[in-house]
Coordinates of C-alpha atoms and ligand atoms in Angstrom, one line a residue:
X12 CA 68.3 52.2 111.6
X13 CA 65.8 52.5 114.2
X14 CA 67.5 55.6 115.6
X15 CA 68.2 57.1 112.6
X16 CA 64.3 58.2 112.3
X17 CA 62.7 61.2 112.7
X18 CA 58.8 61.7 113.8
X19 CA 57.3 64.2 112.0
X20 CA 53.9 65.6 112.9
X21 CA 52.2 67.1 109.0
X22 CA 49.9 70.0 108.2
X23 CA 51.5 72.7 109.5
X24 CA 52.5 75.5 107.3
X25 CA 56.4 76.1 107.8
X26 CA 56.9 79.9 108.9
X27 CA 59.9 82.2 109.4
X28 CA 63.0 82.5 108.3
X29 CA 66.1 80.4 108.2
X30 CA 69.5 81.2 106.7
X31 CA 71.9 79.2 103.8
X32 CA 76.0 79.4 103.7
X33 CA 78.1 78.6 101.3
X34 CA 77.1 76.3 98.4
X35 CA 77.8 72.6 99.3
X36 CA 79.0 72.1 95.5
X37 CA 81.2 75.0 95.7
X38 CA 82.5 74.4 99.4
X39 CA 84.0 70.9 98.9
X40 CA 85.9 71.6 95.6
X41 CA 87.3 74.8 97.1
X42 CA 88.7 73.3 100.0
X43 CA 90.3 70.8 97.9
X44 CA 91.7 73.6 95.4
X45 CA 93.6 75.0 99.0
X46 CA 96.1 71.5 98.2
X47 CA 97.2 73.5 95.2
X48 CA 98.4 76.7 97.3
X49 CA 102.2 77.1 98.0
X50 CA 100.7 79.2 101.6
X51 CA 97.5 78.6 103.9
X52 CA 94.1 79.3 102.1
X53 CA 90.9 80.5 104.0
X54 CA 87.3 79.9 103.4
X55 CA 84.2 81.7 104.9
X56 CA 80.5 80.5 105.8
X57 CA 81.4 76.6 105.2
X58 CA 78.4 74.9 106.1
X59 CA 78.5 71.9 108.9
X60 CA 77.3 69.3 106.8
X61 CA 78.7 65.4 106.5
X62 CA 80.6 66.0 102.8
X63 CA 82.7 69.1 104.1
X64 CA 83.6 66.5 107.0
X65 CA 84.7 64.0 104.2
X66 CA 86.8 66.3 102.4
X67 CA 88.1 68.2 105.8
X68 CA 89.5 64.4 106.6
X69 CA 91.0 63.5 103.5
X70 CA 92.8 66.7 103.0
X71 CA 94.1 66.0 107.1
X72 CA 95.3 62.4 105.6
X73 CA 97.2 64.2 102.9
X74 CA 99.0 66.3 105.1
X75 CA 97.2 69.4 105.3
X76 CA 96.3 70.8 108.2
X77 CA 92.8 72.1 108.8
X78 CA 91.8 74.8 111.6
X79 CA 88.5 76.7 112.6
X80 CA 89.3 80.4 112.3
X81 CA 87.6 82.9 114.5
X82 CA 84.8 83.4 112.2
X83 CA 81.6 80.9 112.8
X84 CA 81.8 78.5 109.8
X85 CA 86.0 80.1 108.5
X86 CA 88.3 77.5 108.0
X87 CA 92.0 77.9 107.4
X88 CA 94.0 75.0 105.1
X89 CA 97.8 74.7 105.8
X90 CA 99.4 73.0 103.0
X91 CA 103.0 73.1 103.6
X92 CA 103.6 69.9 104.4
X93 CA 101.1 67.5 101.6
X94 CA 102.3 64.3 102.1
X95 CA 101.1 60.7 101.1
X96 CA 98.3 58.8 102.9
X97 CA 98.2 55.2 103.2
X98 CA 95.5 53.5 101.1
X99 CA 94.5 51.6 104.2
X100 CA 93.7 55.6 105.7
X101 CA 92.6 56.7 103.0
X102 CA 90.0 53.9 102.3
X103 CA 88.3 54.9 105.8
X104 CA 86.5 57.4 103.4
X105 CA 85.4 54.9 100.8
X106 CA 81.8 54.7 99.4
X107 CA 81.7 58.5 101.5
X108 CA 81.5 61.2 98.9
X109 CA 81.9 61.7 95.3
X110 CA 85.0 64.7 96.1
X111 CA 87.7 62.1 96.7
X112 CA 88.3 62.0 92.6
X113 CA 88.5 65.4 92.3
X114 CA 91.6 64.8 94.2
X115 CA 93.3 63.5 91.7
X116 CA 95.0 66.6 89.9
X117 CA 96.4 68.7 92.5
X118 CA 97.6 65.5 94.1
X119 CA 99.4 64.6 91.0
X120 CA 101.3 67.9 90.8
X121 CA 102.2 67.9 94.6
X122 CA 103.0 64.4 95.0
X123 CA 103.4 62.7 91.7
X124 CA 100.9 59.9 92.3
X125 CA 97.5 59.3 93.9
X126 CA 95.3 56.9 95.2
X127 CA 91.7 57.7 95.1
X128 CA 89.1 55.3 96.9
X129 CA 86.4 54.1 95.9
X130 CA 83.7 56.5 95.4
X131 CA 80.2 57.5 97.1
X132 CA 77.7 59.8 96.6
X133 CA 74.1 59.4 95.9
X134 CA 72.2 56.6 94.3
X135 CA 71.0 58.4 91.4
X136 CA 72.1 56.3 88.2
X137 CA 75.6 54.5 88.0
X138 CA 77.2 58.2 88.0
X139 CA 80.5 56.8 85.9
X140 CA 83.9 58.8 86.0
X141 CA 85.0 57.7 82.8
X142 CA 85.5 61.7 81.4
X143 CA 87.5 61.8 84.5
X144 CA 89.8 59.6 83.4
X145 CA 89.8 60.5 80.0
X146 CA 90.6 63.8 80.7
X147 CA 93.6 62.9 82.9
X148 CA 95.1 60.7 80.3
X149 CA 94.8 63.4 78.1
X150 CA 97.0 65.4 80.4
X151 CA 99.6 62.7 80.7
X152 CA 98.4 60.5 83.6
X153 CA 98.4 57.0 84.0
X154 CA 95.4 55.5 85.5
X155 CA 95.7 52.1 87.1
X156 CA 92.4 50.8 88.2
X157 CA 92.5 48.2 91.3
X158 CA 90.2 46.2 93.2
X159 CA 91.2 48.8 96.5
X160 CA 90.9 52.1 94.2
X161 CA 92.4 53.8 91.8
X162 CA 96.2 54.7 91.3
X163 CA 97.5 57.2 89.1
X164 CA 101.1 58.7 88.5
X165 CA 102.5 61.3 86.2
X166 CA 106.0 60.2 85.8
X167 CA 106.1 62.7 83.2
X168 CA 104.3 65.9 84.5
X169 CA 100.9 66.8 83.6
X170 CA 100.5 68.7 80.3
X171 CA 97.7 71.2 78.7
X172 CA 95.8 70.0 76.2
X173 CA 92.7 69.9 73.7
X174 CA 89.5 68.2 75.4
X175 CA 86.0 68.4 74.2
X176 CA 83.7 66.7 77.5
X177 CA 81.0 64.3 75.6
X178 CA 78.6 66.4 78.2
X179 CA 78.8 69.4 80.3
X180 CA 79.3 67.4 83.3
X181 CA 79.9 69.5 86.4
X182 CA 83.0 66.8 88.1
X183 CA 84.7 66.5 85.5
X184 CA 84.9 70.4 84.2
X185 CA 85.9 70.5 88.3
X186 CA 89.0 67.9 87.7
X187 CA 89.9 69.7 84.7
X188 CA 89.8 73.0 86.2
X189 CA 91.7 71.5 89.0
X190 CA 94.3 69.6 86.8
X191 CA 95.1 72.4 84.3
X192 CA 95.5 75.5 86.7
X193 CA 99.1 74.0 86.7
X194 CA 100.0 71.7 84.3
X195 CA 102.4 73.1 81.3
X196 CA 100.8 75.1 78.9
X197 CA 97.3 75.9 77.8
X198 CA 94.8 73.7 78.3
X199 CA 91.2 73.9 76.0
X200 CA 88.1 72.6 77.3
X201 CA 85.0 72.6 75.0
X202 CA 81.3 71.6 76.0
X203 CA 82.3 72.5 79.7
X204 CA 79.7 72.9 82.5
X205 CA 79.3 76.7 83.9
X206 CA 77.3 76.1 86.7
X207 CA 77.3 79.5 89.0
X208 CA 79.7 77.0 91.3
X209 CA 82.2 76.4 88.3
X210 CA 82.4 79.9 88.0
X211 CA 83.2 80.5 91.8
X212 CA 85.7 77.9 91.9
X213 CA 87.6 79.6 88.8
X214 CA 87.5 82.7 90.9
X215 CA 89.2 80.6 93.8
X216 CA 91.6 79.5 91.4
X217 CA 92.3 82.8 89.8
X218 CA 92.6 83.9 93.5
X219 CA 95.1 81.8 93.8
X220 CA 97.2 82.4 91.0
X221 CA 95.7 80.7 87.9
X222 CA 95.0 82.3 84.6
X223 CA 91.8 81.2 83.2
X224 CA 89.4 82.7 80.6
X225 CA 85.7 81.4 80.3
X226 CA 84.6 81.8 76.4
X227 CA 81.3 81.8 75.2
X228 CA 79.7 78.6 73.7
X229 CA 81.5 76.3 77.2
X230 CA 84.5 77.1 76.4
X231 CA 87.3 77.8 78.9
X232 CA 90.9 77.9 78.4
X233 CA 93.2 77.6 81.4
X234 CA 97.1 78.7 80.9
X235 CA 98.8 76.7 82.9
X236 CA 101.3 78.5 85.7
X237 CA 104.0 76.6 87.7
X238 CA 102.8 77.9 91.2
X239 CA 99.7 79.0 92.9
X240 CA 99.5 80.6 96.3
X241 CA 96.6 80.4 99.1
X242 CA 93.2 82.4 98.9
X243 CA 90.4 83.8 100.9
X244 CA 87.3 83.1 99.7
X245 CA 83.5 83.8 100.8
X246 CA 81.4 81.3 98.8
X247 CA 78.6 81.9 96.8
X248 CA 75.2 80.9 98.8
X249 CA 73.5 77.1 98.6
X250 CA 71.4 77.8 95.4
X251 CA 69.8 73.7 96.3
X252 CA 69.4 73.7 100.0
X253 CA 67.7 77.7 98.8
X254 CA 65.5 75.9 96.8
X255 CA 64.2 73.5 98.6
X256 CA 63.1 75.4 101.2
X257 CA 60.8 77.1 99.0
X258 CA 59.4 74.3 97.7
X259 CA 58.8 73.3 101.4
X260 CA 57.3 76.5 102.0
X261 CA 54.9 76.1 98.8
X262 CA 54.1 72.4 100.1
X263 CA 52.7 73.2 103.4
X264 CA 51.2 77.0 102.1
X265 CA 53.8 78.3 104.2
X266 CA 56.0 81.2 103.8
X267 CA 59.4 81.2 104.2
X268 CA 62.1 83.4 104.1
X269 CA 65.8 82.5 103.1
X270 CA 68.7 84.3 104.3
X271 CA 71.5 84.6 101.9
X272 CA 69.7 83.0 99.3
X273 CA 70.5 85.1 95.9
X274 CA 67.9 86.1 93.0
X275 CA 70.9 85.6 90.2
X276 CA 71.7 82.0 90.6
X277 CA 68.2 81.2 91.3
X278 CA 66.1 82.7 88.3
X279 CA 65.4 79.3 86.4
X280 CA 64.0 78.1 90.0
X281 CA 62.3 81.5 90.6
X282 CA 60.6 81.5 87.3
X283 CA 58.8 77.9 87.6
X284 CA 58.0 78.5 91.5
X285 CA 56.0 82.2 89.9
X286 CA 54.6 79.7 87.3
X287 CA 53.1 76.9 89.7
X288 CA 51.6 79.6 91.9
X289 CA 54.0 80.4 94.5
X290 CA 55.0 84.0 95.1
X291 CA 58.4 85.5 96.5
X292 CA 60.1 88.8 97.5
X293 CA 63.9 89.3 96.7
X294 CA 65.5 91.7 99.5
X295 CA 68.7 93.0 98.0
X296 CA 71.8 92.9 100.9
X297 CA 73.4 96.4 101.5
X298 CA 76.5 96.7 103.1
X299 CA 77.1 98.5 106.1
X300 CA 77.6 102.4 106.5
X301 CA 78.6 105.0 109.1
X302 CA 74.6 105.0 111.1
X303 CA 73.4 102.0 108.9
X304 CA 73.5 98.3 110.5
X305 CA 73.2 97.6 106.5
X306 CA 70.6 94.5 105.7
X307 CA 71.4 90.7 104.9
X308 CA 70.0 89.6 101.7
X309 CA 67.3 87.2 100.5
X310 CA 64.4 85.6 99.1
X311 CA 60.9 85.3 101.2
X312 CA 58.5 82.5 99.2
X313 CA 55.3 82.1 100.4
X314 CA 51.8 80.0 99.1
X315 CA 49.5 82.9 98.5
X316 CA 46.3 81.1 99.0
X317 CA 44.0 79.2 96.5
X318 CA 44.9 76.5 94.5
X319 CA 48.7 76.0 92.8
X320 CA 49.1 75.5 88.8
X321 CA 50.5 73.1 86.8
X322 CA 54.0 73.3 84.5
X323 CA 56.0 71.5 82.5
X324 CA 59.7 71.4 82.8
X325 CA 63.0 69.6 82.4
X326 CA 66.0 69.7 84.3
X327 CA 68.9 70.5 82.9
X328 CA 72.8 72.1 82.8
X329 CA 73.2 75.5 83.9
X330 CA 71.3 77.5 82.8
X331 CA 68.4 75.4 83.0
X332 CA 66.5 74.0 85.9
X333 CA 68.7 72.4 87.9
X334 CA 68.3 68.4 88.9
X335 CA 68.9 69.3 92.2
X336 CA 65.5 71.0 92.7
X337 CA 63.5 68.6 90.6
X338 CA 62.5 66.5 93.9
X339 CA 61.7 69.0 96.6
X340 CA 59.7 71.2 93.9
X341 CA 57.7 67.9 92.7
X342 CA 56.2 67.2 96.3
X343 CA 55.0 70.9 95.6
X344 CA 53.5 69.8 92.2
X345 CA 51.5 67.5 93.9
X346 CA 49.4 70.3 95.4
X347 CA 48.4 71.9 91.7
X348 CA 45.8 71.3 89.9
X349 CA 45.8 69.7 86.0
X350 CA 48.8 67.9 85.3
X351 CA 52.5 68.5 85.7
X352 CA 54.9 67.4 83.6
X353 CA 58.9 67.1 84.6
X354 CA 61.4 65.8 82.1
X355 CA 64.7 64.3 83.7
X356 CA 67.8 64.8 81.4
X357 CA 70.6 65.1 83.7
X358 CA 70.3 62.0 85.5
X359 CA 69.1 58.6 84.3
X360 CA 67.3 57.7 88.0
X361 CA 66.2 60.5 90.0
X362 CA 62.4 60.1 89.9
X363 CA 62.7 56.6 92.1
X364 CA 61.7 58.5 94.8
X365 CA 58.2 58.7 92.9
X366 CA 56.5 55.8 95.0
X367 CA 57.1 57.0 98.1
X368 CA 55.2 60.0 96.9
X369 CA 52.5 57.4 95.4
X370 CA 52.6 55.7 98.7
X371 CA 51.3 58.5 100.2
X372 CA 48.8 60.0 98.1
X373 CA 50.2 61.5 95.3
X374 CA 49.4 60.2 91.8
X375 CA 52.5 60.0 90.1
X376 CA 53.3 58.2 86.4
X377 CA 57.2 57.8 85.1
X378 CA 57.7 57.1 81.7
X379 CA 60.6 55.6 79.7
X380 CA 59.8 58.8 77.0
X381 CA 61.3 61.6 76.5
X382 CA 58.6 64.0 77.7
X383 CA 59.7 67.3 76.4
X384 CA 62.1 68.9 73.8
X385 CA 65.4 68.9 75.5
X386 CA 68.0 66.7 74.0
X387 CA 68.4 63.9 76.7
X388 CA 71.0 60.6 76.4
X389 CA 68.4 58.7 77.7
X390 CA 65.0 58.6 75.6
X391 CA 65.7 55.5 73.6
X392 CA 67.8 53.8 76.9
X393 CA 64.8 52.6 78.4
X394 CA 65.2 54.7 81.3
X395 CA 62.1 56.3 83.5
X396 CA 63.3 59.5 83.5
X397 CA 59.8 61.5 82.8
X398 CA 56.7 62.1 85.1
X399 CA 53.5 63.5 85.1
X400 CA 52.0 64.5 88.2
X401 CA 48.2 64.6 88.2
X402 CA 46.9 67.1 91.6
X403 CA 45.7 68.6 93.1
X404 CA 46.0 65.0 95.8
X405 CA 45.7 65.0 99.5
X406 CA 49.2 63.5 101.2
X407 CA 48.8 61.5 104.2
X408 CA 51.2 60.0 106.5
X409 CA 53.3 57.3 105.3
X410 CA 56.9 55.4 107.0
X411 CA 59.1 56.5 104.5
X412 CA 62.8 55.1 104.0
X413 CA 64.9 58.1 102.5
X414 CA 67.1 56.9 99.7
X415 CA 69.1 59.8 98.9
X416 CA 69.7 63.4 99.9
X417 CA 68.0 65.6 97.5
X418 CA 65.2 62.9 97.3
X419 CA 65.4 62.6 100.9
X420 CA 64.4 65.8 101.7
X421 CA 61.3 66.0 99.3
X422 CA 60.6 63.1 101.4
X423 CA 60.8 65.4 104.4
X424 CA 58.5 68.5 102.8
X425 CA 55.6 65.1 101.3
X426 CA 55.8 64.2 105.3
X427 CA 55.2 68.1 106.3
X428 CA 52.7 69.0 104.4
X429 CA 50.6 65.3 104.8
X430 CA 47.9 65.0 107.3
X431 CA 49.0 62.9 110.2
X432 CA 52.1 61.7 111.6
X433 CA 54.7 60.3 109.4
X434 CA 58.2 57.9 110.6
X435 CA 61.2 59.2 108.1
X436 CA 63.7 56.7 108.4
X437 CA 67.3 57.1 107.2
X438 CA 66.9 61.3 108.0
X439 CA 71.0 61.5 108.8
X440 CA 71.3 61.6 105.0
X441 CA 70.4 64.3 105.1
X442 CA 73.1 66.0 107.1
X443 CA 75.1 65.4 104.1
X444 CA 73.7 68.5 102.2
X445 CA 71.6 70.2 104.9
X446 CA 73.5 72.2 107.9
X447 CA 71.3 72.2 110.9
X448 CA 68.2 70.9 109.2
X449 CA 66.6 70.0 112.1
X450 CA 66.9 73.1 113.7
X451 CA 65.6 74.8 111.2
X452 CA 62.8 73.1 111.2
X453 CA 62.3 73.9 114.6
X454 CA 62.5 77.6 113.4
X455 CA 60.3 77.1 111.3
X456 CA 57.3 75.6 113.6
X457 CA 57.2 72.2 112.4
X458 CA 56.4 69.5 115.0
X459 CA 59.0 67.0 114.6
X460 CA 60.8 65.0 117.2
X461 CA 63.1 62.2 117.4
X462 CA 61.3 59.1 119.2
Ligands
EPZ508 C1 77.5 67.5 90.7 O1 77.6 66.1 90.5 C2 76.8 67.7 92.0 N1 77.6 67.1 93.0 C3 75.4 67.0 92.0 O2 74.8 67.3 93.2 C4 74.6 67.6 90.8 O3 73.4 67.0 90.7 C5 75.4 67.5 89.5 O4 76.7 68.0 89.6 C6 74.7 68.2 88.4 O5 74.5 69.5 88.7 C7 78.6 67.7 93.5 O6 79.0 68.8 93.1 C8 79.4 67.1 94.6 P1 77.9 65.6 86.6 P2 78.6 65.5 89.4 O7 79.3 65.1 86.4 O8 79.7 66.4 89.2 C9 77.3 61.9 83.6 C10 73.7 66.8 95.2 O9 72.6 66.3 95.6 N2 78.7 61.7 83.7 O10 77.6 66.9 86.2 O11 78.9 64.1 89.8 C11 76.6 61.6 84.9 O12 76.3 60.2 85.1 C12 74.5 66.2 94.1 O13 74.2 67.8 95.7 C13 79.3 60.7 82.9 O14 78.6 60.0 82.2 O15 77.6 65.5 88.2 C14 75.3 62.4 84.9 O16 74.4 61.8 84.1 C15 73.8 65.0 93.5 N3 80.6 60.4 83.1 C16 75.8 63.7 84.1 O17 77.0 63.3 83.5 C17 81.4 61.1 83.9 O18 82.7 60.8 84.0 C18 76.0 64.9 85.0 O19 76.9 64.5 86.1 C19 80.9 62.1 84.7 C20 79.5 62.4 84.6

């Protein structure tokens, strides 16, 4: 543990400008959609980041081979020879990453069976996968949980069907998505997510062959097709890691500018950070002409001076205000005066990270109520799943243990922007979800170091 710690030097604004790839949400499923392909699929901007390692070696264990194209961050997928793994290999990646179930589909329809590990991810409520495996019941799988894992076959075939998710969750619209694309006949989802990642991985998938229509009112209705080639595919930009670099930059009254990060999946974030205070600048990209170098895209956020303003708001499916960004944002909160409030209904535990904030100078209260007027499954659960955030407080330096990675890096931004010299312990978390992080720190002026 003791190495994995990171020395961070506070009260320093963060200026310049870093840049994001491809969404980290977006990235993994895509490169588990290239199993599906009857020829090599290819995927630009993948970020270098711990989960695209997970996924890289699973999809190596299955038999597909995985190459570095010329591009910095391309990779290429060869899946002509998909083969079983071992569940002694395949275990290695246990307790790694929550991808390994999304596996699960297009292993089914090249393999016939699968064996899927147990699962990771972070600590942020007991994240179950029970629509998962409802869903893959539904299309004619049998699901045998084990002590090891899971096993599933489809001695059968996998079949379309009718399926209503109990929520929009995100995974399981994924497995679905991935499932359907080519099992026989039409296959109806209701109450699906249509997160701005969903979406790109139905344009991988239609890419690739698939026919799928998204309805209004989360509907989407896949037609199932007995084959589906390779793709190329440039992903959409990482709307979270986007995110919480503006909230860094707004926590240390810095100013910030994000390369590649894109005004259209963002809007939800970029209305709140305009609310609290913070002000930003959206730089459209233009392509490149005969005499004109053309211009990157992206979003420059910046504390303006003076003191920062309160909000309310709650997290919540697309289009809302995305969980992700609930922690780095609420180390901004923090810094404005009056009292914010921030209602947590995707996840049942993501304000743990709370004391740590406490710990350090912030004054912080969860509550077991529902503290707004979005529908949430956990009001009468006895869950502490609201806060209210009294500020303006001064931070100062605190140890801090990280305990996951979104919460890990508002840990990160609560140690920049406190007064003194702060130990993060448990930092390699973060490489999970953050490429380069430290680097970009460095680009950014902050004075950290690794003792
Ligand atoms: C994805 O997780 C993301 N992870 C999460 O990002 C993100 O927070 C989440 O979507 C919501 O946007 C990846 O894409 C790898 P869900 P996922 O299924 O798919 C409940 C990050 O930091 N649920 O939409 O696992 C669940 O418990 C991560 O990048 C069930 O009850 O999220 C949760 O309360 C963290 N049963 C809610 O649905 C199920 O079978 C939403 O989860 C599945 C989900």
């Amino acid at each position: 543990m003791t190495d994995d710690v990171l020395v961070v030097h506070g009260g320093t604004p963060l200026e310049g400008r870093i840049r994001v790839r491809g969404a980290k949400n977006l990235v993994s499923k895509a490169m588990v959609a290239a199993l599906l392909g009857d020829s090599p699929s290819r995927l630009y901007d993948v970020p270098k980041i711990r989960d695209v390692e997970v996924v890289r070696g699973l999809l190596g264990l299955h038999g597909v081979k995985v190459t570095d194209g010329d591009e910095d961050g391309e990779l290429v997928f060869d899946p002509a020879n998909v083969e079983s793994a071992s569940t002694d290999q395949i275990n290695v990646h246990a307790g790694s990453s929550r991808i390994p179930i999304l596996f699960c589909g297009p292993l089914l329809h090249r393999l016939g069976h699968a064996f899927i590990p147990d699962l990771g991810g972070c600590h942020i409520g007991p994240r179950p996968i029970d629509f998962h495996l409802q869903a893959l019941r539904e299309f004619g799988a049998t699901v045998e949980k084990r002590p090891e894992g899971l096993h599933l076959s489809a001695p059968n075939g996998l079949h379309g069907t009718k399926f209503a998710l109990p929520y929009p969750s995100v995974g399981a619209t994924e497995q679905v998505l991935l499932t359907a694309v080519m099992a026989e006949g039409v296959t109806e989802l209701r109450n699906a997510a249509v997160e701005p990642e969903i979406i790109d991985l139905i344009c991988v998938l239609q890419k690739m062959g698939a026919i799928i229509k998204v309805h209004t009112d989360r509907v989407i209705e896949i037609q199932g097709v007995p084959k589906l080639h390779g793709y190329t595919h440039r992903p959409i930009p990482d709307r979270i890691e986007a995110a919480s670099w503006a909230a860094a930059a707004l926590a240390t009254r810095g100013h910030v500018e994000v390369l590649g990060a894109q005004q259209a999946d963002m809007m939800t974030f970029l209305n709140i950070f305009r609310s609290v205070g913070g002000e930003y600048e959206v730089t459209d990209a233009r392509p490149p002409k005969l005499g004109d170098p053309g211009q990157e895209g992206g979003i420059r956020f910046w504390h303006p001076g003076g003191e920062l303003k309160s909000v309310a708001l709650e997290t919540d499916v697309h289009p809302g205000f995305m969980t992700d960004w609930q922690q780095p944002l609420v180390v901004a909160l923090t810094q404005a005066r009056g009292l914010s409030i921030v209602h947590e209904t995707v996840y049942e535990q993501r304000l743990g990270y709370t004391e740590a904030l406490n710990s350090m100078g912030a004054n912080i209260q969860v509550y077991r109520d529902c503290l707004g007027g979005t529908p949430c499954r956990f009001g009468r659960r006895n869950f502490k799943h609201s806060a209210v955030i009294a500020g303006p407080s001064k931070l100062h330096a605190a140890d801090l243990v990280i305990p996951d990675l979104r919460a890990g890096f508002s840990h990160l931004i609560a140690a920049l922007a406190a007064e003194g010299t702060s130990r993060v312990y448990g930092v390699d978390l973060i490489n999970r979800g953050y490429e380069d992080f430290e680097a970009k720190l460095a680009d950014l002026g902050a004075h950290v170091e690794r003792p």
